[in-house]
């Protein structure tokens, strides 16, 4: 019983803090509507899971949605950028992904070596944490795309004059 209660407390803390987070630079209605589409689906999923396995599937599937969004923003940025900026973006993405992978590997090893940590209870909390990191990176790339597109449009207008 204590494990279940502890699991829900940690999940509520992580999820509660992440649910309210909005990148300050993403305040336009168009930004928040699209951004919260995945979040609202996650909330619905988290409100309706029956088992720990359901919870893990929920978190993994919504992380995949954020990963897909992230990849979409990066691809759109690449189309707009010259080779030098494409290389910088690629380097940035590689560094971010390497850091994320290293943190996940650390988590797995800490989890494997600590017999007091029990599978699904802590796994759900950490899956939420890593989902939030992917979400944050996707929102950063969305912001970069928005700004880059806006600057390109201003540049086009300036060149037409």
mmCIF file of C-alpha atoms in Angstrom, residues 24-154:
data_model
loop_
_atom_site.group_PDB
_atom_site.id
_atom_site.type_symbol
_atom_site.label_atom_id
_atom_site.label_comp_id
_atom_site.label_asym_id
_atom_site.label_seq_id
_atom_site.Cartn_x
_atom_site.Cartn_y
_atom_site.Cartn_z
ATOM 1 C CA UNK A 24 6.826 31.821 -21.739
ATOM 2 C CA UNK A 25 7.508 32.532 -25.386
ATOM 3 C CA UNK A 26 4.643 30.283 -26.525
ATOM 4 C CA UNK A 27 1.722 32.374 -25.474
ATOM 5 C CA UNK A 28 -0.158 32.842 -28.766
ATOM 6 C CA UNK A 29 -3.464 30.994 -28.990
ATOM 7 C CA UNK A 30 -2.264 29.067 -32.027
ATOM 8 C CA UNK A 31 0.761 27.866 -30.111
ATOM 9 C CA UNK A 32 -1.057 26.794 -26.988
ATOM 10 C CA UNK A 33 -3.913 25.079 -28.852
ATOM 11 C CA UNK A 34 -1.544 22.829 -30.755
ATOM 12 C CA UNK A 35 0.716 22.340 -27.771
ATOM 13 C CA UNK A 36 -2.073 21.362 -25.436
ATOM 14 C CA UNK A 37 -3.639 18.928 -27.892
ATOM 15 C CA UNK A 38 -1.079 16.279 -26.929
ATOM 16 C CA UNK A 39 -1.180 17.372 -23.300
ATOM 17 C CA UNK A 40 -4.968 17.113 -23.114
ATOM 18 C CA UNK A 41 -4.847 13.636 -24.651
ATOM 19 C CA UNK A 42 -2.240 12.692 -22.025
ATOM 20 C CA UNK A 43 -4.437 14.034 -19.220
ATOM 21 C CA UNK A 44 -7.369 11.980 -20.505
ATOM 22 C CA UNK A 45 -5.143 8.903 -20.697
ATOM 23 C CA UNK A 46 -3.770 9.459 -17.189
ATOM 24 C CA UNK A 47 -7.277 9.939 -15.836
ATOM 25 C CA UNK A 48 -8.423 6.616 -17.265
ATOM 26 C CA UNK A 49 -5.631 4.085 -16.786
ATOM 27 C CA UNK A 50 -6.590 0.909 -14.934
ATOM 28 C CA UNK A 51 -3.245 -0.810 -14.322
ATOM 29 C CA UNK A 52 0.391 0.147 -14.051
ATOM 30 C CA UNK A 53 0.895 -1.353 -17.498
ATOM 31 C CA UNK A 54 -1.801 0.994 -18.853
ATOM 32 C CA UNK A 55 0.024 3.913 -17.250
ATOM 33 C CA UNK A 56 3.345 2.939 -18.831
ATOM 34 C CA UNK A 57 1.724 2.531 -22.257
ATOM 35 C CA UNK A 58 0.053 5.915 -21.839
ATOM 36 C CA UNK A 59 3.315 7.691 -20.992
ATOM 37 C CA UNK A 60 5.301 5.936 -23.716
ATOM 38 C CA UNK A 61 2.729 6.638 -26.427
ATOM 39 C CA UNK A 62 2.473 10.323 -25.543
ATOM 40 C CA UNK A 63 6.240 10.647 -25.405
ATOM 41 C CA UNK A 64 6.250 9.216 -28.941
ATOM 42 C CA UNK A 65 3.777 11.931 -29.972
ATOM 43 C CA UNK A 66 6.117 14.618 -28.621
ATOM 44 C CA UNK A 67 9.088 12.943 -30.315
ATOM 45 C CA UNK A 68 7.169 13.007 -33.600
ATOM 46 C CA UNK A 69 6.387 16.703 -33.085
ATOM 47 C CA UNK A 70 10.024 17.393 -32.279
ATOM 48 C CA UNK A 71 11.180 15.593 -35.425
ATOM 49 C CA UNK A 72 8.628 17.476 -37.497
ATOM 50 C CA UNK A 73 9.838 20.866 -36.228
ATOM 51 C CA UNK A 74 13.471 19.925 -36.807
ATOM 52 C CA UNK A 75 12.680 18.753 -40.353
ATOM 53 C CA UNK A 76 10.809 21.961 -41.143
ATOM 54 C CA UNK A 77 13.698 24.015 -39.775
ATOM 55 C CA UNK A 78 16.182 22.083 -41.893
ATOM 56 C CA UNK A 79 14.260 22.933 -45.061
ATOM 57 C CA UNK A 80 14.478 26.638 -44.269
ATOM 58 C CA UNK A 81 18.123 26.734 -43.194
ATOM 59 C CA UNK A 82 21.347 26.982 -45.110
ATOM 60 C CA UNK A 83 24.003 24.272 -44.717
ATOM 61 C CA UNK A 84 25.829 26.025 -41.882
ATOM 62 C CA UNK A 85 22.671 26.383 -39.785
ATOM 63 C CA UNK A 86 21.619 22.835 -40.650
ATOM 64 C CA UNK A 87 24.954 21.610 -39.295
ATOM 65 C CA UNK A 88 24.525 23.646 -36.111
ATOM 66 C CA UNK A 89 20.999 22.326 -35.632
ATOM 67 C CA UNK A 90 22.204 18.784 -36.211
ATOM 68 C CA UNK A 91 24.993 19.275 -33.664
ATOM 69 C CA UNK A 92 22.528 20.711 -31.159
ATOM 70 C CA UNK A 93 20.073 17.853 -31.659
ATOM 71 C CA UNK A 94 22.838 15.274 -31.353
ATOM 72 C CA UNK A 95 24.080 16.833 -28.095
ATOM 73 C CA UNK A 96 20.556 16.999 -26.680
ATOM 74 C CA UNK A 97 19.801 13.393 -27.656
ATOM 75 C CA UNK A 98 23.140 12.192 -26.262
ATOM 76 C CA UNK A 99 22.397 13.902 -22.947
ATOM 77 C CA UNK A 100 18.883 12.446 -22.827
ATOM 78 C CA UNK A 101 20.178 8.959 -23.626
ATOM 79 C CA UNK A 102 22.893 9.252 -20.963
ATOM 80 C CA UNK A 103 20.338 10.326 -18.350
ATOM 81 C CA UNK A 104 18.044 7.450 -19.277
ATOM 82 C CA UNK A 105 20.943 5.002 -19.060
ATOM 83 C CA UNK A 106 21.899 6.423 -15.646
ATOM 84 C CA UNK A 107 18.309 6.063 -14.461
ATOM 85 C CA UNK A 108 18.121 2.456 -15.657
ATOM 86 C CA UNK A 109 21.374 1.536 -13.934
ATOM 87 C CA UNK A 110 20.404 3.286 -10.682
ATOM 88 C CA UNK A 111 17.054 1.533 -10.802
ATOM 89 C CA UNK A 112 18.647 -1.859 -11.487
ATOM 90 C CA UNK A 113 21.115 -1.488 -8.606
ATOM 91 C CA UNK A 114 18.676 -0.310 -5.953
ATOM 92 C CA UNK A 115 16.478 -3.139 -4.775
ATOM 93 C CA UNK A 116 14.295 -0.768 -2.756
ATOM 94 C CA UNK A 117 13.016 0.842 -5.954
ATOM 95 C CA UNK A 118 10.154 -1.143 -7.332
ATOM 96 C CA UNK A 119 9.527 -1.414 -11.056
ATOM 97 C CA UNK A 120 6.310 0.200 -12.169
ATOM 98 C CA UNK A 121 6.012 2.699 -9.331
ATOM 99 C CA UNK A 122 9.259 4.496 -10.074
ATOM 100 C CA UNK A 123 9.212 3.695 -13.786
ATOM 101 C CA UNK A 124 6.038 5.736 -14.252
ATOM 102 C CA UNK A 125 7.540 8.731 -12.508
ATOM 103 C CA UNK A 126 10.698 8.594 -14.593
ATOM 104 C CA UNK A 127 8.787 8.027 -17.835
ATOM 105 C CA UNK A 128 6.861 11.214 -17.065
ATOM 106 C CA UNK A 129 10.137 13.043 -16.405
ATOM 107 C CA UNK A 130 11.643 11.968 -19.730
ATOM 108 C CA UNK A 131 8.380 12.687 -21.557
ATOM 109 C CA UNK A 132 8.565 16.219 -20.146
ATOM 110 C CA UNK A 133 12.134 16.626 -21.401
ATOM 111 C CA UNK A 134 11.122 15.620 -24.925
ATOM 112 C CA UNK A 135 8.092 17.924 -24.723
ATOM 113 C CA UNK A 136 10.309 20.819 -23.667
ATOM 114 C CA UNK A 137 12.731 20.241 -26.554
ATOM 115 C CA UNK A 138 9.838 20.019 -29.022
ATOM 116 C CA UNK A 139 8.490 23.341 -27.761
ATOM 117 C CA UNK A 140 11.943 24.891 -28.109
ATOM 118 C CA UNK A 141 12.171 23.718 -31.726
ATOM 119 C CA UNK A 142 8.666 24.990 -32.371
ATOM 120 C CA UNK A 143 9.732 28.391 -31.082
ATOM 121 C CA UNK A 144 12.867 28.384 -33.249
ATOM 122 C CA UNK A 145 10.768 27.466 -36.284
ATOM 123 C CA UNK A 146 8.275 30.224 -35.550
ATOM 124 C CA UNK A 147 11.003 32.832 -35.110
ATOM 125 C CA UNK A 148 13.015 31.684 -38.110
ATOM 126 C CA UNK A 149 9.915 31.710 -40.313
ATOM 127 C CA UNK A 150 8.958 35.175 -39.093
ATOM 128 C CA UNK A 151 12.449 36.511 -39.809
ATOM 129 C CA UNK A 152 12.411 34.976 -43.295
ATOM 130 C CA UNK A 153 9.072 36.662 -44.019
ATOM 131 C CA UNK A 154 10.391 40.026 -42.848
#
